[in-house]
Amino acid sequence: MISVTEHASLIGLNTFGIKAGARYLVQLDEEKDVQEFLSSPLARHQPLLILGSGSNILFINDFNGVIVHPRIRGIEVESSVSGHEVIIKAAAGEPWDDFVGYCVKRDFGGLENLSLIPGSVGACPVQNIGAYGVEVSGAIEKVEGVDLQTGRKQIFSSKKCMFGYRDSVFKHEWKDRLLIMSVTFRLTRNHVFSTRYAELERELDNFAETSPDTIRQAVIAIRRRKLPDPSDLGNAGSFFKNPIVSKDKAASLLRTFPTMPRFDAADGQVKLSAAWLIEKSGWKARKLGNAGTYKKQPLILVNHGNASGAEILELAKQISRTVMNRFAIPLETEVRIV
Ligand SMILES: Cc1cc2nc3c(=O)[nH]c(=O)nc-3n(C[C@H](O)[C@H](O)[C@H](O)COP(=O)(O)OP(=O)(O)OC[C@H]3O[C@@H](n4cnc5c(N)ncnc54)[C@H](O)[C@@H]3O)c2cc1C
């Protein structure tokens, strides 16, 4: 049975720890709850927002509508396609890192670089989560969901998901329309590891061998050192995307800043480090009221306690403006502002 709370608090449902409320919070615990929700008047109430664990969302106001929160659990090893691959399906409400741990424990490779990313399985395709040289799109076989407008089941092959850098169709035409119910992954048994990332390579020197398990341990160690734990300091990870600029723009910046970090991107473009741009714009470890940039990583905006969503947004705007004035580069937010 669906559980509906009127005037619900969202403080435990967003990792920024913002004190926002929702007019209605609908929690779905089983697959059949979706049909019950669709036949209730709440399904026609607007606006509607789908919420996972709230680790990529900033609430700047109370949400005067319906929040649908899928908590459906379950992991199924569907088939062992060949001796080398395994197909595994996880329900939307599975905590992402528990699922990665489940796979690594069974020596299924492909997701280990994405260890310790907060959030739910259902959200992983939405922004095509990525870390340490790996994007989840590389392991996704299909995404299944329900169209909340028609009630019809929809299956998206990896191609149909239109994955890009922190992007997919689920952030555009299917946003708050497709309720992702499960994600199916194609994982490996004969592993090809991605360890090009210099910091990861160095961390792996502490281990005698490279395996999904040691990569997971290395990634967890790096992330624990570098990133704030949302239960101690509210945050939603990187607030901005790394900007992608033309080769000419990058070349002109490099004449002034020869050591500027840069990476090859698609179509001959160049990806710059948003953290570097922000730091060079004078925003390292700064505070603005109760909001601030994290001392070890200025790309992460933090709630120093009791910050409102509007305060965090004001900080983000000021950072964007300074980066624009200094480098003529617009910053795009990675976090969804609601
Ligand atoms: C400390 C920290 C570190 C992080 N590090 C990384 C990182 O390294 N790489 C990275 O990519 N991200 C990172 N993130 C961001 C975040 O963890 C991911 O974006 C994660 O996938 C969000 O999951 P969620 O369940 O919290 O989604 P939410 O924040 O609840 O939602 C995010 C988006 O997905 C949609 N959504 C959620 N569930 C569903 C569903 N079932 N069906 C349809 N739409 C849905 C929402 O509507 C929203 O648009 C980090 C966040 C934190 C706090």
mmCIF file of N, CA and C and ligand atoms in Angstrom, residues 15 50-57 70 92 117-120 122-123 126-127 129-131 166 176 178-180 223 228 230 235-237 334 336, ligand 1:
data_model
loop_
_atom_site.group_PDB
_atom_site.id
_atom_site.type_symbol
_atom_site.label_atom_id
_atom_site.label_comp_id
_atom_site.label_asym_id
_atom_site.label_seq_id
_atom_site.Cartn_x
_atom_site.Cartn_y
_atom_site.Cartn_z
ATOM 1 N N THR A 15 20.614 15.551 1.033
ATOM 2 C CA THR A 15 21.910 15.480 1.727
ATOM 3 C C THR A 15 22.476 16.871 2.049
ATOM 4 N N ILE A 50 10.051 13.410 -8.807
ATOM 5 C CA ILE A 50 10.527 12.078 -8.383
ATOM 6 C C ILE A 50 11.791 12.289 -7.553
ATOM 7 N N LEU A 51 11.818 11.707 -6.372
ATOM 8 C CA LEU A 51 12.962 11.903 -5.472
ATOM 9 C C LEU A 51 13.574 10.564 -5.087
ATOM 10 N N GLY A 52 14.900 10.459 -5.261
ATOM 11 C CA GLY A 52 15.623 9.268 -4.779
ATOM 12 C C GLY A 52 16.077 9.566 -3.358
ATOM 13 N N SER A 53 17.415 9.622 -3.154
ATOM 14 C CA SER A 53 17.917 9.913 -1.805
ATOM 15 C C SER A 53 18.223 11.386 -1.623
ATOM 16 N N GLY A 54 17.928 12.198 -2.636
ATOM 17 C CA GLY A 54 18.151 13.646 -2.492
ATOM 18 C C GLY A 54 19.613 14.036 -2.373
ATOM 19 N N SER A 55 20.510 13.262 -3.021
ATOM 20 C CA SER A 55 21.936 13.618 -2.928
ATOM 21 C C SER A 55 22.405 14.434 -4.120
ATOM 22 N N ASN A 56 21.464 14.796 -4.989
ATOM 23 C CA ASN A 56 21.837 15.647 -6.120
ATOM 24 C C ASN A 56 20.790 16.740 -6.325
ATOM 25 N N ILE A 57 20.193 17.167 -5.212
ATOM 26 C CA ILE A 57 19.070 18.104 -5.285
ATOM 27 C C ILE A 57 19.262 19.220 -4.262
ATOM 28 N N PRO A 70 10.382 6.426 -4.681
ATOM 29 C CA PRO A 70 10.384 4.965 -4.793
ATOM 30 C C PRO A 70 11.403 4.329 -3.849
ATOM 31 N N ALA A 92 14.966 0.259 -8.197
ATOM 32 C CA ALA A 92 15.303 1.683 -8.050
ATOM 33 C C ALA A 92 15.670 2.094 -6.629
ATOM 34 N N ILE A 117 29.553 6.452 -4.056
ATOM 35 C CA ILE A 117 28.732 7.581 -4.527
ATOM 36 C C ILE A 117 27.386 7.443 -3.813
ATOM 37 N N PRO A 118 26.923 8.506 -3.151
ATOM 38 C CA PRO A 118 25.632 8.390 -2.465
ATOM 39 C C PRO A 118 24.485 8.250 -3.465
ATOM 40 N N GLY A 119 23.318 7.874 -2.995
ATOM 41 C CA GLY A 119 22.134 7.857 -3.856
ATOM 42 C C GLY A 119 21.577 6.477 -4.083
ATOM 43 N N SER A 120 20.592 6.416 -4.972
ATOM 44 C CA SER A 120 19.853 5.186 -5.222
ATOM 45 C C SER A 120 20.188 4.659 -6.616
ATOM 46 N N GLY A 122 18.013 3.850 -8.813
ATOM 47 C CA GLY A 122 17.095 4.472 -9.774
ATOM 48 C C GLY A 122 17.610 5.789 -10.333
ATOM 49 N N ALA A 123 18.445 6.475 -9.558
ATOM 50 C CA ALA A 123 18.952 7.776 -10.024
ATOM 51 C C ALA A 123 20.226 7.648 -10.836
ATOM 52 N N VAL A 126 20.196 8.796 -14.392
ATOM 53 C CA VAL A 126 19.641 10.139 -14.644
ATOM 54 C C VAL A 126 20.759 11.101 -15.032
ATOM 55 N N GLN A 127 21.782 11.201 -14.175
ATOM 56 C CA GLN A 127 22.889 12.081 -14.579
ATOM 57 C C GLN A 127 24.103 11.261 -15.026
ATOM 58 N N ILE A 129 26.005 8.832 -13.590
ATOM 59 C CA ILE A 129 27.023 9.089 -12.569
ATOM 60 C C ILE A 129 28.394 8.618 -13.041
ATOM 61 N N GLY A 130 29.404 9.335 -12.602
ATOM 62 C CA GLY A 130 30.761 9.008 -13.036
ATOM 63 C C GLY A 130 31.769 9.371 -11.974
ATOM 64 N N ALA A 131 32.869 8.636 -11.968
ATOM 65 C CA ALA A 131 33.977 8.943 -11.058
ATOM 66 C C ALA A 131 35.191 8.117 -11.464
ATOM 67 N N ARG A 166 27.335 13.549 -17.563
ATOM 68 C CA ARG A 166 26.332 13.893 -16.537
ATOM 69 C C ARG A 166 24.975 14.213 -17.180
ATOM 70 N N ASP A 176 10.807 13.713 -14.471
ATOM 71 C CA ASP A 176 9.595 13.622 -13.639
ATOM 72 C C ASP A 176 8.412 12.998 -14.382
ATOM 73 N N LEU A 178 9.152 9.701 -16.386
ATOM 74 C CA LEU A 178 9.438 8.266 -16.300
ATOM 75 C C LEU A 178 9.886 7.946 -14.879
ATOM 76 N N LEU A 179 9.106 7.131 -14.200
ATOM 77 C CA LEU A 179 9.520 6.669 -12.880
ATOM 78 C C LEU A 179 10.390 5.434 -13.122
ATOM 79 N N ILE A 180 11.686 5.595 -12.923
ATOM 80 C CA ILE A 180 12.606 4.467 -13.160
ATOM 81 C C ILE A 180 12.367 3.432 -12.057
ATOM 82 N N ARG A 223 38.008 8.726 -1.496
ATOM 83 C CA ARG A 223 36.801 9.549 -1.299
ATOM 84 C C ARG A 223 36.647 9.952 0.169
ATOM 85 N N PRO A 228 33.466 15.561 1.826
ATOM 86 C CA PRO A 228 32.756 15.665 3.113
ATOM 87 C C PRO A 228 31.627 14.650 3.194
ATOM 88 N N PRO A 230 28.061 13.744 4.015
ATOM 89 C CA PRO A 230 26.863 14.566 4.204
ATOM 90 C C PRO A 230 26.258 14.447 5.604
ATOM 91 N N ASN A 235 25.902 18.526 1.944
ATOM 92 C CA ASN A 235 26.409 18.856 0.608
ATOM 93 C C ASN A 235 25.785 17.906 -0.404
ATOM 94 N N ALA A 236 25.975 18.208 -1.686
ATOM 95 C CA ALA A 236 25.460 17.312 -2.727
ATOM 96 C C ALA A 236 26.561 16.982 -3.731
ATOM 97 N N GLY A 237 27.784 16.822 -3.231
ATOM 98 C CA GLY A 237 28.902 16.515 -4.129
ATOM 99 C C GLY A 237 29.223 17.738 -4.996
ATOM 100 N N GLU A 334 25.439 20.984 -11.728
ATOM 101 C CA GLU A 334 25.234 19.532 -11.817
ATOM 102 C C GLU A 334 24.061 19.163 -10.910
ATOM 103 N N ARG A 336 20.476 19.454 -9.149
ATOM 104 C CA ARG A 336 19.166 19.932 -9.611
ATOM 105 C C ARG A 336 18.586 20.911 -8.578
HETATM 106 C C1 LIG B 1 29.280 13.482 -1.096
HETATM 107 C C2 LIG B 1 28.712 13.295 -2.487
HETATM 108 C C3 LIG B 1 29.530 12.817 -3.492
HETATM 109 C C4 LIG B 1 29.026 12.627 -4.787
HETATM 110 N N1 LIG B 1 29.864 12.143 -5.731
HETATM 111 C C5 LIG B 1 29.404 11.938 -6.987
HETATM 112 C C6 LIG B 1 30.287 11.414 -7.994
HETATM 113 O O1 LIG B 1 31.445 11.101 -7.747
HETATM 114 N N2 LIG B 1 29.776 11.254 -9.235
HETATM 115 C C7 LIG B 1 28.486 11.565 -9.544
HETATM 116 O O2 LIG B 1 28.099 11.386 -10.707
HETATM 117 N N3 LIG B 1 27.639 12.050 -8.608
HETATM 118 C C8 LIG B 1 28.063 12.245 -7.343
HETATM 119 N N4 LIG B 1 27.220 12.752 -6.386
HETATM 120 C C9 LIG B 1 25.829 13.093 -6.749
HETATM 121 C C10 LIG B 1 24.771 12.007 -6.414
HETATM 122 O O3 LIG B 1 25.293 11.087 -5.502
HETATM 123 C C11 LIG B 1 24.293 11.255 -7.668
HETATM 124 O O4 LIG B 1 23.800 12.151 -8.622
HETATM 125 C C12 LIG B 1 23.215 10.227 -7.342
HETATM 126 O O5 LIG B 1 22.976 9.412 -8.463
HETATM 127 C C13 LIG B 1 21.892 10.852 -6.904
HETATM 128 O O6 LIG B 1 21.049 9.817 -6.431
HETATM 129 P P1 LIG B 1 19.774 10.114 -5.553
HETATM 130 O O7 LIG B 1 19.031 8.848 -5.356
HETATM 131 O O8 LIG B 1 20.166 10.841 -4.322
HETATM 132 O O9 LIG B 1 18.952 11.072 -6.528
HETATM 133 P P2 LIG B 1 18.169 12.410 -6.193
HETATM 134 O O10 LIG B 1 19.145 13.459 -5.765
HETATM 135 O O11 LIG B 1 17.029 12.141 -5.310
HETATM 136 O O12 LIG B 1 17.632 12.782 -7.647
HETATM 137 C C14 LIG B 1 18.519 13.157 -8.679
HETATM 138 C C15 LIG B 1 17.733 13.237 -9.983
HETATM 139 O O13 LIG B 1 17.283 11.939 -10.356
HETATM 140 C C16 LIG B 1 15.862 11.881 -10.456
HETATM 141 N N5 LIG B 1 15.460 10.558 -9.938
HETATM 142 C C17 LIG B 1 15.844 9.986 -8.773
HETATM 143 N N6 LIG B 1 15.319 8.736 -8.684
HETATM 144 C C18 LIG B 1 14.585 8.540 -9.805
HETATM 145 C C19 LIG B 1 13.781 7.457 -10.299
HETATM 146 N N7 LIG B 1 13.627 6.315 -9.641
HETATM 147 N N8 LIG B 1 13.128 7.619 -11.499
HETATM 148 C C20 LIG B 1 13.278 8.765 -12.205
HETATM 149 N N9 LIG B 1 14.024 9.809 -11.803
HETATM 150 C C21 LIG B 1 14.670 9.696 -10.617
HETATM 151 C C22 LIG B 1 15.346 13.040 -9.629
HETATM 152 O O14 LIG B 1 14.093 13.496 -10.079
HETATM 153 C C23 LIG B 1 16.454 14.073 -9.865
HETATM 154 O O15 LIG B 1 16.246 14.734 -11.073
HETATM 155 C C24 LIG B 1 27.676 12.945 -5.075
HETATM 156 C C25 LIG B 1 26.845 13.422 -4.049
HETATM 157 C C26 LIG B 1 27.362 13.591 -2.774
HETATM 158 C C27 LIG B 1 26.448 14.065 -1.667
#
